mmCIF file of C-alpha atoms in Angstrom:
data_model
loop_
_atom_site.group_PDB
_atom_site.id
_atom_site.type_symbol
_atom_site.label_atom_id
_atom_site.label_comp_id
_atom_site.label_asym_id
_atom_site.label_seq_id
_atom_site.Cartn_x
_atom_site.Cartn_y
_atom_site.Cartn_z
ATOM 1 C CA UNK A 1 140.805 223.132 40.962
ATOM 2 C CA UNK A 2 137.718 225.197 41.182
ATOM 3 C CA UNK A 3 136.323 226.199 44.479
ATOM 4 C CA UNK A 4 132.977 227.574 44.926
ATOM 5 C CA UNK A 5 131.909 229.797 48.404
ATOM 6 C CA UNK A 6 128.409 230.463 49.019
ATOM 7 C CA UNK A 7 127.242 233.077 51.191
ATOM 8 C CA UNK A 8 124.644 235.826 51.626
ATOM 9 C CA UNK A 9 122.434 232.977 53.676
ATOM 10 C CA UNK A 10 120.220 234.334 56.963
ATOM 11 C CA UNK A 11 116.827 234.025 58.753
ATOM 12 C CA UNK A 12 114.224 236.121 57.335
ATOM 13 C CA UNK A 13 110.095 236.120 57.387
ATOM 14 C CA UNK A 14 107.556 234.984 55.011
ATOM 15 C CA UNK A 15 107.571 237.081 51.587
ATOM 16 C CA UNK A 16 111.108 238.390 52.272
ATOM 17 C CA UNK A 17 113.553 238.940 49.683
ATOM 18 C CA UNK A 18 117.264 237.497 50.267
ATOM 19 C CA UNK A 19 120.072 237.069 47.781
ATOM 20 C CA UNK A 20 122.494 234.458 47.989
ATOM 21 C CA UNK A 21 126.357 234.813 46.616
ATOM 22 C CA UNK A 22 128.466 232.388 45.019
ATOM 23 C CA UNK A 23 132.514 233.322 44.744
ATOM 24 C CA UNK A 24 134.173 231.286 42.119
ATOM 25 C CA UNK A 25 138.102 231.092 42.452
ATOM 26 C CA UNK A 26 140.558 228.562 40.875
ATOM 27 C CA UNK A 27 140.507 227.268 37.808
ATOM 28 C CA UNK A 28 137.448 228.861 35.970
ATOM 29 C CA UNK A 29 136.918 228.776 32.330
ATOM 30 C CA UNK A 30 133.979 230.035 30.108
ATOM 31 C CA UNK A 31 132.363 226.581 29.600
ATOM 32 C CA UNK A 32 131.137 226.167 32.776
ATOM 33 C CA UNK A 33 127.569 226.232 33.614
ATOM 34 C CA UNK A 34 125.926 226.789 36.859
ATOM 35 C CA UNK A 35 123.460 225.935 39.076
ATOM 36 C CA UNK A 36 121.884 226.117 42.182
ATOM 37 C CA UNK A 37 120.595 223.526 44.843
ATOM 38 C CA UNK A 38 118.714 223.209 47.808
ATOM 39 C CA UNK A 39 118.487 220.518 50.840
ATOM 40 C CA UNK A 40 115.564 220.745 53.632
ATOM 41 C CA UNK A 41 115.848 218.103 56.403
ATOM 42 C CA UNK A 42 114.779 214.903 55.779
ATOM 43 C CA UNK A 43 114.747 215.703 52.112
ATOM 44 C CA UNK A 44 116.543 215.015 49.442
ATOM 45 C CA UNK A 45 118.643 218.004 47.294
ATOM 46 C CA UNK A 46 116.209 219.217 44.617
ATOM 47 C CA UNK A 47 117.481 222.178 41.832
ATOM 48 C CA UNK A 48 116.189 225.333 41.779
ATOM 49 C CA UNK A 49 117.914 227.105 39.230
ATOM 50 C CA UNK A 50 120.235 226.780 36.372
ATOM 51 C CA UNK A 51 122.405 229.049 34.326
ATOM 52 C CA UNK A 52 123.979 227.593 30.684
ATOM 53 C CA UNK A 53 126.726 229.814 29.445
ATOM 54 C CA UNK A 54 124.692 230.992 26.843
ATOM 55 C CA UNK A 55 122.712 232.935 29.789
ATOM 56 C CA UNK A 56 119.876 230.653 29.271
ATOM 57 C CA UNK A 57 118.306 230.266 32.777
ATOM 58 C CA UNK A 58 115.705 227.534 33.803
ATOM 59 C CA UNK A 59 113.713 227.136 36.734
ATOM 60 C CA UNK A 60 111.615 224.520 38.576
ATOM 61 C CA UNK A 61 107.973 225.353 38.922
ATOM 62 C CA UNK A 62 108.428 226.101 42.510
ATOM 63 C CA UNK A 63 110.369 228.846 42.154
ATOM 64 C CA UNK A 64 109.737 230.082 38.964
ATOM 65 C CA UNK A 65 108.925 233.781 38.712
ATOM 66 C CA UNK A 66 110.749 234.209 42.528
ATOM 67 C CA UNK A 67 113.888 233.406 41.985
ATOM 68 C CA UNK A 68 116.205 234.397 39.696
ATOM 69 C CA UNK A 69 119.867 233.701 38.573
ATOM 70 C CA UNK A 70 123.010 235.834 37.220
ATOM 71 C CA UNK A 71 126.331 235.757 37.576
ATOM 72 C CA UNK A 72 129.247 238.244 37.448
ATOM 73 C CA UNK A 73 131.796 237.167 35.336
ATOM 74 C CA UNK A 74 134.140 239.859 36.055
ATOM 75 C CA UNK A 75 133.876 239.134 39.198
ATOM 76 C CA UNK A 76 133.719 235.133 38.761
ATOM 77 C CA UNK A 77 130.497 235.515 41.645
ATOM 78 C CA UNK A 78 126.900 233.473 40.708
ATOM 79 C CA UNK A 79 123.739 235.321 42.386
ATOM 80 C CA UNK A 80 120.301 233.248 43.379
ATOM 81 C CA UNK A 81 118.093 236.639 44.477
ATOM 82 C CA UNK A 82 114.670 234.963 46.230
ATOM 83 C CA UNK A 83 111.937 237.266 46.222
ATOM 84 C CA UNK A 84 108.423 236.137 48.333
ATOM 85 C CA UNK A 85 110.160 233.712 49.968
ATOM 86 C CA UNK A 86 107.830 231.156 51.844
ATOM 87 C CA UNK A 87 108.162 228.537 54.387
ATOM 88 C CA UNK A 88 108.989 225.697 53.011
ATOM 89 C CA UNK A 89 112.099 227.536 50.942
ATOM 90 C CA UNK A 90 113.526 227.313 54.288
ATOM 91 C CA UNK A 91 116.927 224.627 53.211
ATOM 92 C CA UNK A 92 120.745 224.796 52.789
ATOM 93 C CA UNK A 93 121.722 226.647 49.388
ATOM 94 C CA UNK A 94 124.541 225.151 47.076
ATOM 95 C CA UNK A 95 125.969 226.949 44.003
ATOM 96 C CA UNK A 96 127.119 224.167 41.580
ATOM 97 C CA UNK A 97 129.451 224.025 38.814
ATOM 98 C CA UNK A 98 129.425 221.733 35.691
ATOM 99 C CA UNK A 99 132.015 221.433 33.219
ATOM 100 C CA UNK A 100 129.718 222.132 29.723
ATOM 101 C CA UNK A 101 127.481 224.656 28.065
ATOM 102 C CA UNK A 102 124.301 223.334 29.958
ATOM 103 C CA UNK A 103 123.166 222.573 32.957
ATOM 104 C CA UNK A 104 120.113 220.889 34.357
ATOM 105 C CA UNK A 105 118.663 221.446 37.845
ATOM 106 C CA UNK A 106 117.635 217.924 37.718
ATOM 107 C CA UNK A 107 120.681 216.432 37.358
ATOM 108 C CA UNK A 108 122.971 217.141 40.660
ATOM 109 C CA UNK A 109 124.682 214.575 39.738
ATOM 110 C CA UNK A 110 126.504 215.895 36.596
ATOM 111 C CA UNK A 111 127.737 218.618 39.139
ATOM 112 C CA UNK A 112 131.560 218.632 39.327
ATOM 113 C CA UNK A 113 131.823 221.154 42.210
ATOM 114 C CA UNK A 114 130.034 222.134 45.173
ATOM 115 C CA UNK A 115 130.366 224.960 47.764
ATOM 116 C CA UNK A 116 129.882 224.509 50.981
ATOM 117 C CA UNK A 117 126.139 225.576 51.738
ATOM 118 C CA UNK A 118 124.411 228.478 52.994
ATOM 119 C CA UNK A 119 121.224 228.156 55.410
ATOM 120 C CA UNK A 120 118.014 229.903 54.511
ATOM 121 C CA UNK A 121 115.474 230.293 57.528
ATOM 122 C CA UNK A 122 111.948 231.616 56.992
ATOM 123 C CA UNK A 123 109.562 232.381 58.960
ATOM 124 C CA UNK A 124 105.984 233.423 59.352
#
């Protein structure tokens, strides 16, 4: 079974730059795609990036051309780096994993497995 650990998570200030760290382990297997996910309170979990094996990447408009997503595979590990972050990217960060060749940050749903969460704090 696949397990996914995020990390890399902290408090930092307006325009900061933070990179987040996703450790695959378990069962892993080159047609998985990736993504990741965020949750602020009172909000539901919205995508903010995706990664098809291809290394296609895609990006919601509020985060597009700040963050940006690799991965490792040598080292089974997904990156989210967040440049200029901003106040209201303050949420929990997911890595996701989906069984396929793409994935769509709009679709949590399709998401087969979830780490555990990292928080993200900015401030001004």
């Amino acid at each position: 079974q696949m397990r996914l650990v995020g990390s890399g998570g902290g408090s930092v200030q307006v325009g900061d730059t933070l990179e987040l760290t996703c450790t695959v382990s378990g069962y892993t297997a080159d047609n998985y795609c990736m993504g990741w996910f965020r949750q602020a309170p009172e909000k539901e979990r919205e995508g903010v990036a995706s990664l098809d094996t291809d290394g296609t990447r895609t990006y919601p408009d509020s985060v597009s051309g700040r963050f940006f997503v690799t991965k490792d595979s040598r080292k089974h590990t997904l990156y989210l780096r967040m440049r200029d972050l901003q106040l209201e990217d303050t949420a929990v960060y997911y890595c996701a994993a989906k069984k396929g060749t793409t994935c769509w940050f709009t679709r949590p749903y399709e998401y087969t497995s979830w780490g555990q969460g990292t928080q993200v704090t900015v401030s001004s």
